[in-house]
Each structure stands twice: as C-alpha cells, then as structure tokens.
C-alpha cells in the first residue's frame, strides 16, 4: 500500500463558504473525519488554507495528527510548531491601510491583513456598489504593486487578495512530498483559484479534485459538489486504509466493503488528431457562471453571440484564465461545459507589457484615431509578439489541424501567422471589434507592416463596417504588397484573403421585455419622482476616453446656455461603467469627468434642480433596459467606436408608442446601419451637438415613432446570432 498524502483546503472544501471568514466554523464532523484519516496507516493529512495562522489554529489546530499550511503557504505547522516560508520583500502594510480605508467607504466590505498578504472581502457589499469598489481597489493595488513587484493580485470568490508571489499553496506539495519519501501518492482537494497552484504542482501519479457545485476550467481531473461530498470521500478513504492488509493495496478507487464516492476519470488529452473542429480564441474567457458578477463578464455581447454557435458545432473557447502566475503555462481544458473551455495563466509581466502596454496603450488609441495618445515601446511590442505565439501554441494543441479557428479582437492580430508557422492548414478567421484606422494613421506605428502581413495569414477578416474593411484593404495593398482582386478580396502569395463587414447586433428580447425586479422598480420610481415633468437625457458608457463623455457633458451645458428656456426642464444622467482603472489614462479620465460634472452643476444648477447626475457603477441588463425606457434622449456620442451596442440596446428597450430619440455619433460603427433613422451628430462640434440635443428634446411624437420603427426593424434584422452565423458561414463556406 503506497504512502498517501492528502492536501485539503478548508473554506469551501471542508466547510461551507460563509459571508465572512469569522462566520465559517469547523465542527465535530470535520474534526472526526480529519482525525480518522490522519491516524490511518501510511497517511499524512495537511490542511492548506489562505487563512492566518491564528484562524486556522482556532478551527482545526487541535486535531491530532494533522499538519497545517496557512496564508497560502507563507506559514507551515508540523509536530515542531509553526515555521515561516523564507520570503524577501516589504510587508503589505501600506496597501493594507489603503484597502482598509477604501472598505470603510463601502458598507459590508472589510480588509483582512496577513503576514505577506491582505485580502479585501466584498461579499456583503450591495451588488450595485461592487463594481465601483472592485475597480477602485484594483487601481490602488496596481499602483502599489508597481512599487512592489514581489506581489501579485488574486481574484477570489467575492474577494481581492494582494499576495507575495512566493506564498502560494503549491509550495505545500514539495514540502509534503519530501516528508513522505519516494513513491508516495498525493490527493489534493480545493475549491477556488488559489488551489489551482496546488493542482499544478502535482505529478501524473497524483489526483486533484475540484470542489464546486458547477464546472469551471481547472487542472483537476475530478470534481465533487461540496463539503458534504468531500467529507464522504475522506471518510471512505480512512476506512479503506484502516482495513488494508499486507496482501491488499488500497488506493483511491479500490474496492472496499462500501464503494467509494464516484470520481470521474481523468480526461484524455487533445491532439491535432482528436482536436476540436471549431476553436474560438479571445484574450479573456467568458464568465462560466450565469449569475456571476457583472465585472466578470469580460467579453460582453460576444458570449451571447458565440456560445450557441460553439455549442452547435461542438466547439471550444480558448483564452487567458485571468490569472498571472509565473511558470504555469500548462493548458487547463474542461470538456464538461458547453461550450468546452480551455485556458492558461499569464506570466506576470505579460499583463503590464502585452495587455496594459501594447494592446491598450498602442493599438487601442491608434485604432480609435487618437494617435497622440499612442505610445510605442520595443519591450511592449516584444511581449505582444510573445503572447500571440503562446496563444497560437495553445490553440494548436486543442484544435483539429484541419478544423476552424476564429480569433477575436486587437489582442490577437498576430495569432494567425503564428498558427500557420506551426503547420495549421484549416480555416482561419479574425474579427476586429474596434475600428481599423486608415493608412496615414496606421503608418505612424513602427510595426504596421508586420501587423498587416500577419493579418493576411487569416482567410477571412471581419469588421463592423465597410469603411473599416476598406481601410484594411488599402493598408494591405500599400504595406504588404497584396493584390486587390475584387471589392472584398486580396491575393497574397497565391492565397485569397477576404475582408468584409459583419455588423454585430444584439438579442433584442431581454431589452424589450426585461424581467421584473422590485429593487429596480423602487429605484426607478424614486428617479421619476425626482425628475417630475423634466425630460431625461441619458448616457451609458464604459469609462474610456474614446467614448467622448467630457465632450457630451460640455455640449449638454452649452445647450443650456444656448437654450435657456430648457434650464430646470431637463436633466442628464451619465452612467460611467468602471473600466481598466490600472491604466493611468483611465484614472485621469475619471477625475476629469467628475471635475466637469461638479463645474456644470455648480455653475448652472439651482437649489431645486441638478443638471447632471453622474453615476460610477455598472448595471445589469434588466436594470439598463428599464433605465433606457425612462430616457427621452440617449446620447451615444463616442469620438470613435467599432460598433457601440448601447445604441441598439436603447432602441430595443423603447416603448413603440412613446419612444425616446437616439442621438448618435456619426463616428460610431453603428451609424453605418442606423444613420438614416437616428439623429446623427458630430461629437467634436460642441455647439452643433448642443443644438442637435435641443432638436431631439423637441422632436414630435410622430417623428419619434417613425424613426424608432425603422431603427427597431434594423435591430431585429441584424442580431448577435445572425452575426455569428454569417461570419462562420463565410469562413467555412
């Protein structure tokens, strides 16, 4: 019978998750199960937790025969007592003070200090405030970590933890293995992302078990529903090893007088021969949990569009896990979900250099025609190339060599060429969700020829508008020598590459008939009472400098100056959805907007009337739908946008009998479809936008109905589902 080491997490694995760490308590059953297993022949039990030493001691420290690992590996306790993991760096006192101060501003939040980490818990914070708290905290954390690179940020279940990179649960594996000696087998059980470090440190003879009521991408080969099932497994394992005799090896899965709780077999690895026929690649993975927080829905409308197509084709979604972990590039594949999912961790430097760096400080501003905001650094370009190569390597491991791969957005412009170098011969498609700039702007980027040449490795390139597609075709001819052979096709080294417009739509049904919500109803009733007979102008945007929020605020104030009769008769609500707070330009944008709102209200407001209400938070889809319907005018006025689905959501949410007016920037991708019926404006022309807004507020009911009917027909004609089907049909046809 081989020696067995059991590494088991506490919260969410042995005991249920509670609202606060203090409320989560162990009980007599946990003590009995652990004691029996620890006393079984040839068995060593280690409870591995993120809790501080005192908290872990208090809950399971008195159980005979078990070892403890606290604070994710920073402290270990065996028969000799507690000993620290030797770590070098600054204790996290500074960020602990910052997060504690931030928590005081959000009821229900609190910061939990530890030796080499601090955890901000927000499970009890109201859902409407969580987004803002997370973004503010993330901004503060990244600012502090820039001066303390030995730390990393972990996103846990309703918690953010700043932790020393050397303190992670995987360090418990070699510590235990050394004590057990050669030939020992390990069993690891855990529920959250920090336990993936333990799973990653196991070898092929060990077993990792995810403890979760639902599937997610994991390195574990098996899954149990929750603490009840974990206790049952450990209880069976203790009995089996107590009954072992010299002539009978007992391991996980062996026979006993009672069968063990069921554990699924390890999934077979994928290869080019048995790979997936359709793989979608995006920088981030979609949220696997239907009820997840808004902040984790990181690919927005893309999920609704692609998941049905992937499910119908038996496809797989590949992306970054969202975690930055040094040395862990192994691919975690989960075929149990629909669609199947595969992800990998980033090297810590990639987030700063590839994502915050080249993707969001070079490509994003340039492609939105704001070259003065773009910066070019060789180190960031090198990281961008490297990460695209890593994505290509991961895709080549899960895709059938002759299947179809569909890559998305500006993060992955080079992945097609990297896949071709690896011998991929199937169909390759790419869709760009942001604008593609004209030649004279693109040429300002030092690596423009390399990017255009790499894009020509794809068979089909999709854009939101015909103008963006035309820009690419022109750049391909001038920068890569491609031959234009038709309106939407190029010949490159004997291959045909097509570039076409595929405007992304929405599923209008949830906006036309949102679900009832008492909390939303109450909030909107208060809004109506506060507004009285005033008209409502609404803006809803991610906090991004491309959205033109300051320009629209200035235009609203200018309208009140040009049309003084409207003072006191109209109010504006600007919803700014938190975004990319760890990028300095976004923090500066927020500060500028808040200062401008204060100036407008201070200059033009009255005791009985606030011109602008500014809200820094995110809303659920149902809440947004109801807010859209309350508005008389929607200001959708980006300086430049790939599409802008807010315009389509607003149209779908309107009451056809009394619809609001869509005032739309002519530089939004949506304007190509909606120009004829929307009221279009130029966000760079303050007086012009001010007068357009006044016109929208004065528009007759008959004209509003006519415009809305035409816009609604367009929204129903081009949906998210039809977009995905159209692209895949063109790619695979």
Coordinates of C-alpha atoms in Angstrom, one line a residue, residues 136-645:
X136 CA -11.1 51.4 -7.2
X137 CA -9.4 48.7 -5.2
X138 CA -7.8 47.3 -8.4
X139 CA -6.5 50.7 -9.3
X140 CA -5.0 51.2 -5.8
X141 CA -3.5 47.7 -5.8
X142 CA -1.8 48.0 -9.2
X143 CA -0.4 51.4 -8.2
X144 CA 1.1 49.8 -5.1
X145 CA 2.3 46.7 -6.9
X146 CA 4.2 48.8 -9.4
X147 CA 6.5 49.7 -6.5
X148 CA 6.4 46.2 -5.0
X149 CA 6.8 43.7 -7.9
X150 CA 7.2 40.8 -5.5
X151 CA 3.4 40.9 -5.0
X152 CA 0.6 39.8 -7.2
X153 CA -3.2 40.3 -7.3
X154 CA -5.5 37.3 -6.9
X155 CA -9.2 37.4 -7.7
X156 CA -11.1 35.0 -5.4
X157 CA -14.8 34.5 -4.8
X158 CA -16.0 38.0 -3.8
X159 CA -12.5 38.9 -2.7
X160 CA -9.3 40.5 -4.0
X161 CA -6.1 39.4 -2.4
X162 CA -2.7 41.1 -2.7
X163 CA -0.2 38.4 -2.0
X164 CA 3.6 37.8 -2.1
X165 CA 4.4 35.8 -5.2
X166 CA 6.4 33.3 -3.2
X167 CA 3.5 32.5 -0.9
X168 CA 1.2 30.1 -2.8
X169 CA -0.4 26.8 -1.9
X170 CA 1.7 24.9 -4.4
X171 CA 4.7 25.2 -2.1
X172 CA 3.0 22.7 0.2
X173 CA 3.4 19.9 -2.3
X174 CA 7.2 19.5 -2.3
X175 CA 7.2 20.2 1.4
X176 CA 4.9 17.2 2.0
X177 CA 6.4 15.0 -0.7
X178 CA 9.9 15.4 0.9
X179 CA 8.5 14.3 4.3
X180 CA 6.7 11.3 2.8
X181 CA 9.6 9.9 0.8
X182 CA 9.9 8.3 -2.6
X183 CA 6.8 6.5 -4.1
X184 CA 4.2 8.5 -2.2
X185 CA 1.0 9.4 -3.9
X186 CA -0.8 12.7 -3.2
X187 CA -4.5 13.6 -3.2
X188 CA -5.4 17.4 -3.3
X189 CA -8.8 18.9 -2.9
X190 CA -9.8 22.5 -3.2
X191 CA -12.5 24.9 -4.4
X192 CA -11.0 28.2 -5.6
X193 CA -8.4 29.5 -8.0
X194 CA -5.6 29.5 -5.3
X195 CA -6.0 25.8 -5.1
X196 CA -5.0 25.5 -8.8
X197 CA -1.5 26.2 -7.6
X198 CA -1.6 23.0 -5.6
X199 CA -3.1 21.1 -8.5
X200 CA -0.3 22.4 -10.9
X201 CA 2.4 21.2 -8.5
X202 CA 1.2 17.6 -8.6
X203 CA 2.6 15.0 -10.9
X204 CA 0.9 12.5 -13.2
X205 CA 0.5 9.8 -10.4
X206 CA -1.3 12.2 -8.1
X207 CA -5.0 13.1 -8.1
X208 CA -6.5 16.6 -8.0
X209 CA -10.2 17.1 -7.1
X210 CA -12.1 20.4 -7.7
X211 CA -14.8 21.1 -5.1
X212 CA -17.5 23.1 -6.8
X213 CA -21.3 22.8 -7.5
X214 CA -20.6 23.7 -11.1
X215 CA -18.0 23.1 -13.7
X216 CA -15.2 25.5 -14.5
X217 CA -11.9 25.3 -16.2
X218 CA -9.4 23.5 -13.9
X219 CA -6.3 21.4 -13.8
X220 CA -8.2 18.9 -11.6
X221 CA -9.2 15.5 -13.1
X222 CA -12.3 15.1 -10.9
X223 CA -15.0 17.1 -9.2
X224 CA -17.1 16.9 -6.1
X225 CA -20.1 19.0 -5.4
X226 CA -19.2 20.5 -2.0
X227 CA -18.1 19.9 1.6
X228 CA -20.6 17.1 2.2
X229 CA -19.1 15.1 -0.7
X230 CA -15.6 15.8 0.4
X231 CA -16.2 14.5 3.9
X232 CA -17.8 11.4 2.5
X233 CA -14.7 10.7 0.3
X234 CA -12.3 11.3 3.1
X235 CA -14.3 9.1 5.5
X236 CA -14.3 6.3 2.9
X237 CA -10.6 6.7 2.4
X238 CA -9.9 6.5 6.1
X239 CA -11.9 3.3 6.4
X240 CA -10.2 1.8 3.4
X241 CA -6.7 2.4 4.6
X242 CA -7.6 1.2 8.2
X243 CA -8.7 -2.1 6.7
X244 CA -5.7 -2.5 4.5
X245 CA -3.7 -5.7 5.0
X246 CA -0.3 -6.6 3.7
X247 CA -1.6 -8.5 0.7
X248 CA -4.0 -5.8 -0.4
X249 CA -3.1 -2.5 -1.9
X250 CA -5.7 0.2 -1.2
X251 CA -5.6 3.3 -3.3
X252 CA -8.2 5.8 -4.5
X253 CA -10.7 3.9 -6.4
X254 CA -10.0 0.4 -5.0
X255 CA -12.8 -1.9 -3.7
X256 CA -13.9 -1.8 -0.1
X257 CA -17.0 -3.1 1.7
X258 CA -18.6 0.1 0.7
X259 CA -17.8 1.6 -2.7
X260 CA -16.0 5.0 -2.8
X261 CA -17.9 8.1 -3.8
X262 CA -17.8 8.4 -7.6
X263 CA -14.8 10.3 -9.1
X264 CA -14.7 10.9 -12.8
X265 CA -11.7 9.5 -14.7
X266 CA -9.0 11.9 -15.9
X267 CA -10.0 13.5 -19.2
X268 CA -8.0 12.4 -22.3
X269 CA -5.6 15.0 -23.7
X270 CA -6.4 16.5 -27.0
X271 CA -4.2 16.5 -30.0
X272 CA -4.3 17.5 -33.6
X273 CA -5.8 14.1 -34.4
X274 CA -8.6 14.2 -31.9
X275 CA -8.9 18.0 -31.5
X276 CA -11.9 20.3 -31.6
X277 CA -13.3 21.2 -35.1
X278 CA -14.0 24.8 -34.1
X279 CA -12.0 26.9 -31.7
X280 CA -12.8 30.5 -30.7
X281 CA -9.9 32.5 -29.2
X282 CA -10.3 35.7 -27.2
X283 CA -8.0 37.4 -24.8
X284 CA -10.2 36.7 -21.8
X285 CA -12.6 33.8 -21.1
X286 CA -16.3 34.4 -20.8
X287 CA -17.9 34.1 -17.3
X288 CA -18.9 30.4 -16.8
X289 CA -21.5 31.3 -14.2
X290 CA -24.8 32.6 -15.4
X291 CA -25.3 34.6 -12.2
X292 CA -21.8 35.9 -12.0
X293 CA -20.9 39.5 -11.1
X294 CA -21.1 42.0 -13.9
X295 CA -17.4 42.7 -13.5
X296 CA -16.5 39.1 -14.6
X297 CA -18.5 39.4 -17.9
X298 CA -15.4 40.4 -19.6
X299 CA -16.3 39.7 -23.2
X300 CA -19.8 41.3 -23.1
X301 CA -22.1 40.6 -26.1
X302 CA -19.6 38.2 -27.6
X303 CA -20.7 35.5 -25.3
X304 CA -24.4 35.6 -26.4
X305 CA -23.3 35.6 -30.0
X306 CA -20.7 32.8 -29.9
X307 CA -21.8 30.3 -27.3
X308 CA -24.8 29.0 -29.4
X309 CA -22.5 28.6 -32.5
X310 CA -19.9 26.8 -30.5
X311 CA -22.4 24.5 -28.8
X312 CA -24.0 23.6 -32.2
X313 CA -20.6 22.8 -33.7
X314 CA -19.1 21.0 -30.6
X315 CA -16.5 23.9 -30.4
X316 CA -14.2 25.1 -27.7
X317 CA -13.4 28.6 -26.3
X318 CA -9.8 29.3 -25.6
X319 CA -8.5 32.3 -23.6
X320 CA -6.4 33.7 -20.8
X321 CA -7.6 32.4 -17.3
X322 CA -7.4 35.9 -15.9
X323 CA -4.6 34.8 -13.5
X324 CA -0.9 35.9 -13.6
X325 CA 1.3 33.1 -12.3
X326 CA 5.0 32.7 -13.1
X327 CA 5.9 29.4 -14.7
X328 CA 2.4 28.0 -15.1
X329 CA 1.7 27.8 -18.8
X330 CA 0.1 24.4 -18.8
X331 CA -3.3 24.4 -20.5
X332 CA -6.4 23.7 -18.4
X333 CA -9.1 22.0 -20.5
X334 CA -12.7 21.5 -19.4
X335 CA -14.8 19.5 -21.8
X336 CA -17.7 19.2 -19.4
X337 CA -19.1 22.7 -20.1
X338 CA -21.0 23.8 -23.2
X339 CA -19.1 25.1 -24.9
X340 CA -15.9 23.4 -23.8
X341 CA -13.3 25.7 -22.4
X342 CA -9.5 25.9 -22.3
X343 CA -7.3 28.5 -20.5
X344 CA -3.8 29.2 -19.4
X345 CA -2.2 31.6 -16.9
X346 CA -0.2 34.6 -17.9
X347 CA 3.4 35.3 -16.9
X348 CA 3.1 38.3 -14.5
X349 CA 5.0 40.7 -16.9
X350 CA 2.5 40.0 -19.7
X351 CA -0.4 41.8 -18.1
X352 CA 1.6 45.0 -17.9
X353 CA 3.6 44.8 -21.2
X354 CA 1.2 43.0 -23.5
X355 CA -2.2 43.9 -22.2
X356 CA -1.9 47.3 -20.4
X357 CA 1.1 48.1 -22.6
X358 CA 1.0 47.4 -26.3
X359 CA -2.7 46.4 -26.6
X360 CA -4.2 49.2 -24.6
X361 CA -1.6 52.0 -24.9
X362 CA -0.6 51.4 -28.5
X363 CA -3.2 49.6 -30.6
X364 CA -6.3 50.9 -28.7
X365 CA -5.7 54.7 -29.1
X366 CA -4.2 54.4 -32.6
X367 CA -7.1 52.2 -33.9
X368 CA -9.6 54.7 -32.5
X369 CA -7.9 57.5 -34.5
X370 CA -6.2 59.1 -31.4
X371 CA -2.5 58.8 -32.4
X372 CA -1.5 61.5 -29.9
X373 CA -2.4 59.1 -27.1
X374 CA -0.5 56.1 -28.5
X375 CA 3.0 55.2 -27.3
X376 CA 5.4 52.7 -28.8
X377 CA 7.9 50.7 -26.7
X378 CA 10.1 47.9 -28.1
X379 CA 9.7 45.9 -24.9
X380 CA 5.9 46.0 -25.1
X381 CA 5.9 45.0 -28.8
X382 CA 8.1 42.1 -28.0
X383 CA 5.7 41.0 -25.2
X384 CA 2.8 41.3 -27.7
X385 CA 4.6 39.0 -30.2
X386 CA 5.4 36.5 -27.4
X387 CA 1.9 36.3 -26.1
X388 CA 0.4 35.8 -29.6
X389 CA 2.9 32.9 -30.0
X390 CA 1.7 31.4 -26.7
X391 CA -2.0 31.7 -27.8
X392 CA -1.1 30.0 -31.1
X393 CA 0.7 27.2 -29.4
X394 CA -2.3 26.6 -27.1
X395 CA -4.7 26.7 -30.0
X396 CA -2.6 24.2 -32.0
X397 CA -2.9 21.8 -29.0
X398 CA -6.7 21.8 -28.9
X399 CA -7.8 22.4 -32.5
X400 CA -8.0 19.8 -35.2
X401 CA -5.2 20.6 -37.7
X402 CA -7.8 20.9 -40.5
X403 CA -10.5 22.5 -38.4
X404 CA -11.6 26.1 -38.0
X405 CA -10.1 28.7 -35.7
X406 CA -11.8 32.1 -35.1
X407 CA -9.7 34.7 -33.3
X408 CA -11.1 37.9 -31.8
X409 CA -10.0 41.5 -31.4
X410 CA -6.9 43.6 -31.3
X411 CA -5.1 41.5 -28.7
X412 CA -4.6 38.7 -31.3
X413 CA -3.6 40.3 -34.5
X414 CA -0.6 38.1 -34.9
X415 CA -2.0 34.7 -33.9
X416 CA -3.0 33.6 -37.4
X417 CA 0.6 33.9 -38.7
X418 CA 1.9 32.1 -35.6
X419 CA -0.6 29.3 -36.3
X420 CA 0.5 29.0 -39.9
X421 CA 4.1 28.7 -38.8
X422 CA 3.0 25.7 -36.7
X423 CA 1.5 23.9 -39.6
X424 CA -2.1 24.7 -39.2
X425 CA -3.9 24.2 -42.5
X426 CA -7.5 24.7 -41.6
X427 CA -9.7 27.8 -41.9
X428 CA -8.6 30.9 -40.0
X429 CA -10.8 33.8 -39.3
X430 CA -10.4 37.0 -37.3
X431 CA -12.9 39.6 -36.2
X432 CA -11.8 43.1 -35.1
X433 CA -14.3 44.6 -32.5
X434 CA -12.7 48.0 -32.7
X435 CA -12.2 50.3 -35.7
X436 CA -9.4 49.7 -38.2
X437 CA -7.6 53.0 -39.0
X438 CA -6.8 54.5 -42.4
X439 CA -3.3 54.1 -43.9
X440 CA -1.9 57.5 -42.9
X441 CA -2.7 56.8 -39.2
X442 CA -1.6 53.1 -39.2
X443 CA 1.8 54.1 -40.7
X444 CA 2.7 56.0 -37.6
X445 CA 3.1 52.7 -35.8
X446 CA 6.6 51.3 -36.2
X447 CA 5.3 47.7 -36.6
X448 CA 2.4 48.4 -39.0
X449 CA 3.9 46.3 -41.9
X450 CA 4.4 43.3 -39.5
X451 CA 0.8 43.6 -38.2
X452 CA -0.8 43.9 -41.7
X453 CA 1.3 41.0 -43.0
X454 CA 0.3 38.8 -40.0
X455 CA -3.3 39.6 -40.6
X456 CA -3.0 38.3 -44.1
X457 CA -2.4 34.8 -42.7
X458 CA -6.2 34.7 -42.0
X459 CA -8.6 33.5 -44.7
X460 CA -11.4 35.9 -43.6
X461 CA -11.1 39.2 -41.7
X462 CA -14.3 40.7 -40.3
X463 CA -15.0 44.3 -39.4
X464 CA -18.1 46.1 -38.1
X465 CA -18.3 48.5 -41.1
X466 CA -17.5 48.7 -44.8
X467 CA -15.2 51.7 -44.1
X468 CA -13.1 49.7 -41.6
X469 CA -12.8 46.8 -44.1
X470 CA -11.8 49.3 -46.9
X471 CA -9.2 50.8 -44.6
X472 CA -7.6 47.4 -44.1
X473 CA -7.7 46.5 -47.8
X474 CA -5.9 49.8 -48.6
X475 CA -3.3 49.1 -45.9
X476 CA -2.7 45.6 -47.1
X477 CA -2.0 46.8 -50.6
X478 CA 0.4 49.6 -49.6
X479 CA 2.2 47.9 -46.6
X480 CA 2.2 44.3 -47.6
X481 CA 2.1 44.3 -51.4
X482 CA -1.2 42.4 -51.5
X483 CA -3.1 42.4 -54.9
X484 CA -6.7 43.7 -54.8
X485 CA -8.7 41.3 -57.0
X486 CA -12.3 42.3 -56.0
X487 CA -14.2 44.6 -53.8
X488 CA -13.5 42.5 -50.7
X489 CA -10.7 40.2 -51.7
X490 CA -6.9 40.2 -52.0
X491 CA -4.4 37.7 -53.4
X492 CA -1.3 37.1 -51.3
X493 CA 1.4 34.6 -52.3
X494 CA -1.2 32.5 -54.1
X495 CA -3.8 32.7 -51.3
X496 CA -7.1 34.5 -51.3
X497 CA -7.8 36.7 -48.3
X498 CA -11.2 38.3 -47.9
X499 CA -12.1 41.4 -45.8
X500 CA -15.8 42.1 -45.2
X501 CA -18.2 44.0 -42.9
X502 CA -20.2 41.9 -40.4
X503 CA -22.0 44.4 -38.2
X504 CA -22.5 42.9 -34.7
X505 CA -26.1 43.1 -33.3
X506 CA -27.8 42.2 -30.0
X507 CA -30.5 39.9 -28.8
X508 CA -33.3 42.4 -28.5
X509 CA -35.7 40.3 -26.5
X510 CA -34.3 40.9 -23.0
X511 CA -34.4 44.6 -23.6
X512 CA -37.9 44.6 -25.0
X513 CA -39.3 42.6 -22.1
X514 CA -36.9 42.8 -19.0
X515 CA -37.6 40.7 -16.0
X516 CA -39.4 42.2 -13.0
X517 CA -37.1 43.4 -10.2
X518 CA -38.6 45.0 -7.1
X519 CA -35.3 46.8 -6.3
X520 CA -35.1 48.2 -9.8
X521 CA -38.7 49.3 -9.7
X522 CA -38.2 51.1 -6.5
X523 CA -35.1 52.9 -7.7
X524 CA -36.8 54.0 -11.0
X525 CA -39.9 55.2 -9.0
X526 CA -37.6 57.4 -7.0
X527 CA -36.0 58.7 -10.2
X528 CA -39.4 59.5 -11.7
X529 CA -40.4 61.3 -8.5
X530 CA -37.1 63.3 -8.6
X531 CA -37.4 64.2 -12.3
X532 CA -41.1 65.2 -12.1
X533 CA -42.1 66.6 -15.5
X534 CA -38.5 67.2 -16.6
X535 CA -37.1 65.4 -19.6
X536 CA -34.3 62.9 -19.2
X537 CA -31.1 62.7 -21.3
X538 CA -29.1 59.5 -20.7
X539 CA -25.6 58.4 -21.4
X540 CA -24.3 54.9 -20.7
X541 CA -20.7 54.1 -21.4
X542 CA -17.6 52.3 -20.2
X543 CA -15.2 54.8 -18.7
X544 CA -13.0 55.3 -21.7
X545 CA -11.5 58.3 -23.4
X546 CA -12.9 57.1 -26.8
X547 CA -16.5 57.4 -25.6
X548 CA -16.5 61.2 -25.6
X549 CA -18.1 61.7 -22.2
X550 CA -16.4 65.1 -21.5
X551 CA -17.4 66.4 -24.9
X552 CA -21.1 65.4 -24.4
X553 CA -21.2 66.9 -20.9
X554 CA -19.8 70.2 -22.4
X555 CA -22.4 70.0 -25.2
X556 CA -25.2 69.5 -22.6
X557 CA -24.0 72.5 -20.7
X558 CA -23.7 74.5 -23.9
X559 CA -27.3 73.6 -24.8
X560 CA -28.5 75.1 -21.6
X561 CA -26.6 78.3 -22.4
X562 CA -27.9 78.5 -26.0
X563 CA -31.5 77.5 -25.0
X564 CA -32.0 79.0 -21.5
X565 CA -35.7 78.0 -21.6
X566 CA -34.6 74.4 -21.1
X567 CA -33.0 75.2 -17.7
X568 CA -34.8 73.4 -15.0
X569 CA -36.8 71.5 -17.7
X570 CA -34.2 68.8 -18.5
X571 CA -31.6 66.7 -16.6
X572 CA -28.9 64.4 -17.7
X573 CA -27.8 61.1 -16.1
X574 CA -24.3 59.9 -17.1
X575 CA -23.6 56.3 -16.2
X576 CA -19.9 55.5 -16.3
X577 CA -19.2 51.8 -16.1
X578 CA -15.8 51.2 -14.4
X579 CA -13.1 50.0 -16.7
X580 CA -9.3 49.5 -16.8
X581 CA -8.6 51.5 -13.7
X582 CA -5.0 50.3 -13.6
X583 CA -4.2 52.2 -16.8
X584 CA -3.3 55.8 -15.8
X585 CA -5.2 57.4 -18.7
X586 CA -8.4 55.9 -17.4
X587 CA -7.9 57.1 -13.9
X588 CA -7.2 60.6 -15.3
X589 CA -10.4 60.4 -17.5
X590 CA -12.5 59.6 -14.4
X591 CA -11.0 62.6 -12.5
X592 CA -11.6 64.9 -15.4
X593 CA -15.3 63.8 -15.8
X594 CA -16.0 64.2 -12.1
X595 CA -14.5 67.7 -12.1
X596 CA -16.5 68.7 -15.1
X597 CA -19.8 67.4 -13.6
X598 CA -19.1 69.4 -10.5
X599 CA -18.3 72.5 -12.5
X600 CA -21.6 72.2 -14.6
X601 CA -23.7 71.6 -11.5
X602 CA -22.0 74.4 -9.6
X603 CA -22.3 76.9 -12.5
X604 CA -25.8 76.1 -13.9
X605 CA -27.6 74.2 -11.1
X606 CA -30.3 75.6 -8.8
X607 CA -31.4 74.6 -5.3
X608 CA -34.3 72.6 -6.8
X609 CA -32.5 71.3 -9.9
X610 CA -29.3 69.4 -10.5
X611 CA -28.4 69.5 -14.2
X612 CA -26.2 66.4 -14.3
X613 CA -26.3 63.2 -12.2
X614 CA -23.1 61.2 -12.5
X615 CA -23.1 57.5 -11.6
X616 CA -19.9 55.5 -11.5
X617 CA -21.1 51.9 -11.5
X618 CA -22.4 49.1 -13.7
X619 CA -25.9 47.9 -14.1
X620 CA -27.4 44.5 -15.0
X621 CA -29.1 44.1 -18.3
X622 CA -32.6 44.3 -16.9
X623 CA -31.8 47.4 -14.9
X624 CA -30.3 49.1 -18.0
X625 CA -33.4 48.2 -20.1
X626 CA -35.7 49.9 -17.7
X627 CA -33.4 52.9 -17.4
X628 CA -33.2 53.2 -21.2
X629 CA -37.0 53.2 -21.4
X630 CA -37.2 56.1 -19.0
X631 CA -35.0 58.3 -21.2
X632 CA -36.3 60.9 -23.6
X633 CA -32.9 61.1 -25.4
X634 CA -30.0 58.7 -25.4
X635 CA -26.6 60.4 -26.0
X636 CA -24.4 57.7 -27.7
X637 CA -21.6 60.0 -28.9
X638 CA -18.2 58.3 -29.0
X639 CA -15.3 60.0 -30.6
X640 CA -14.8 56.7 -32.5
X641 CA -16.2 53.3 -31.9
X642 CA -16.1 49.9 -33.5
X643 CA -19.9 49.4 -33.2
X644 CA -21.4 50.6 -29.8
X645 CA -24.2 48.2 -28.8

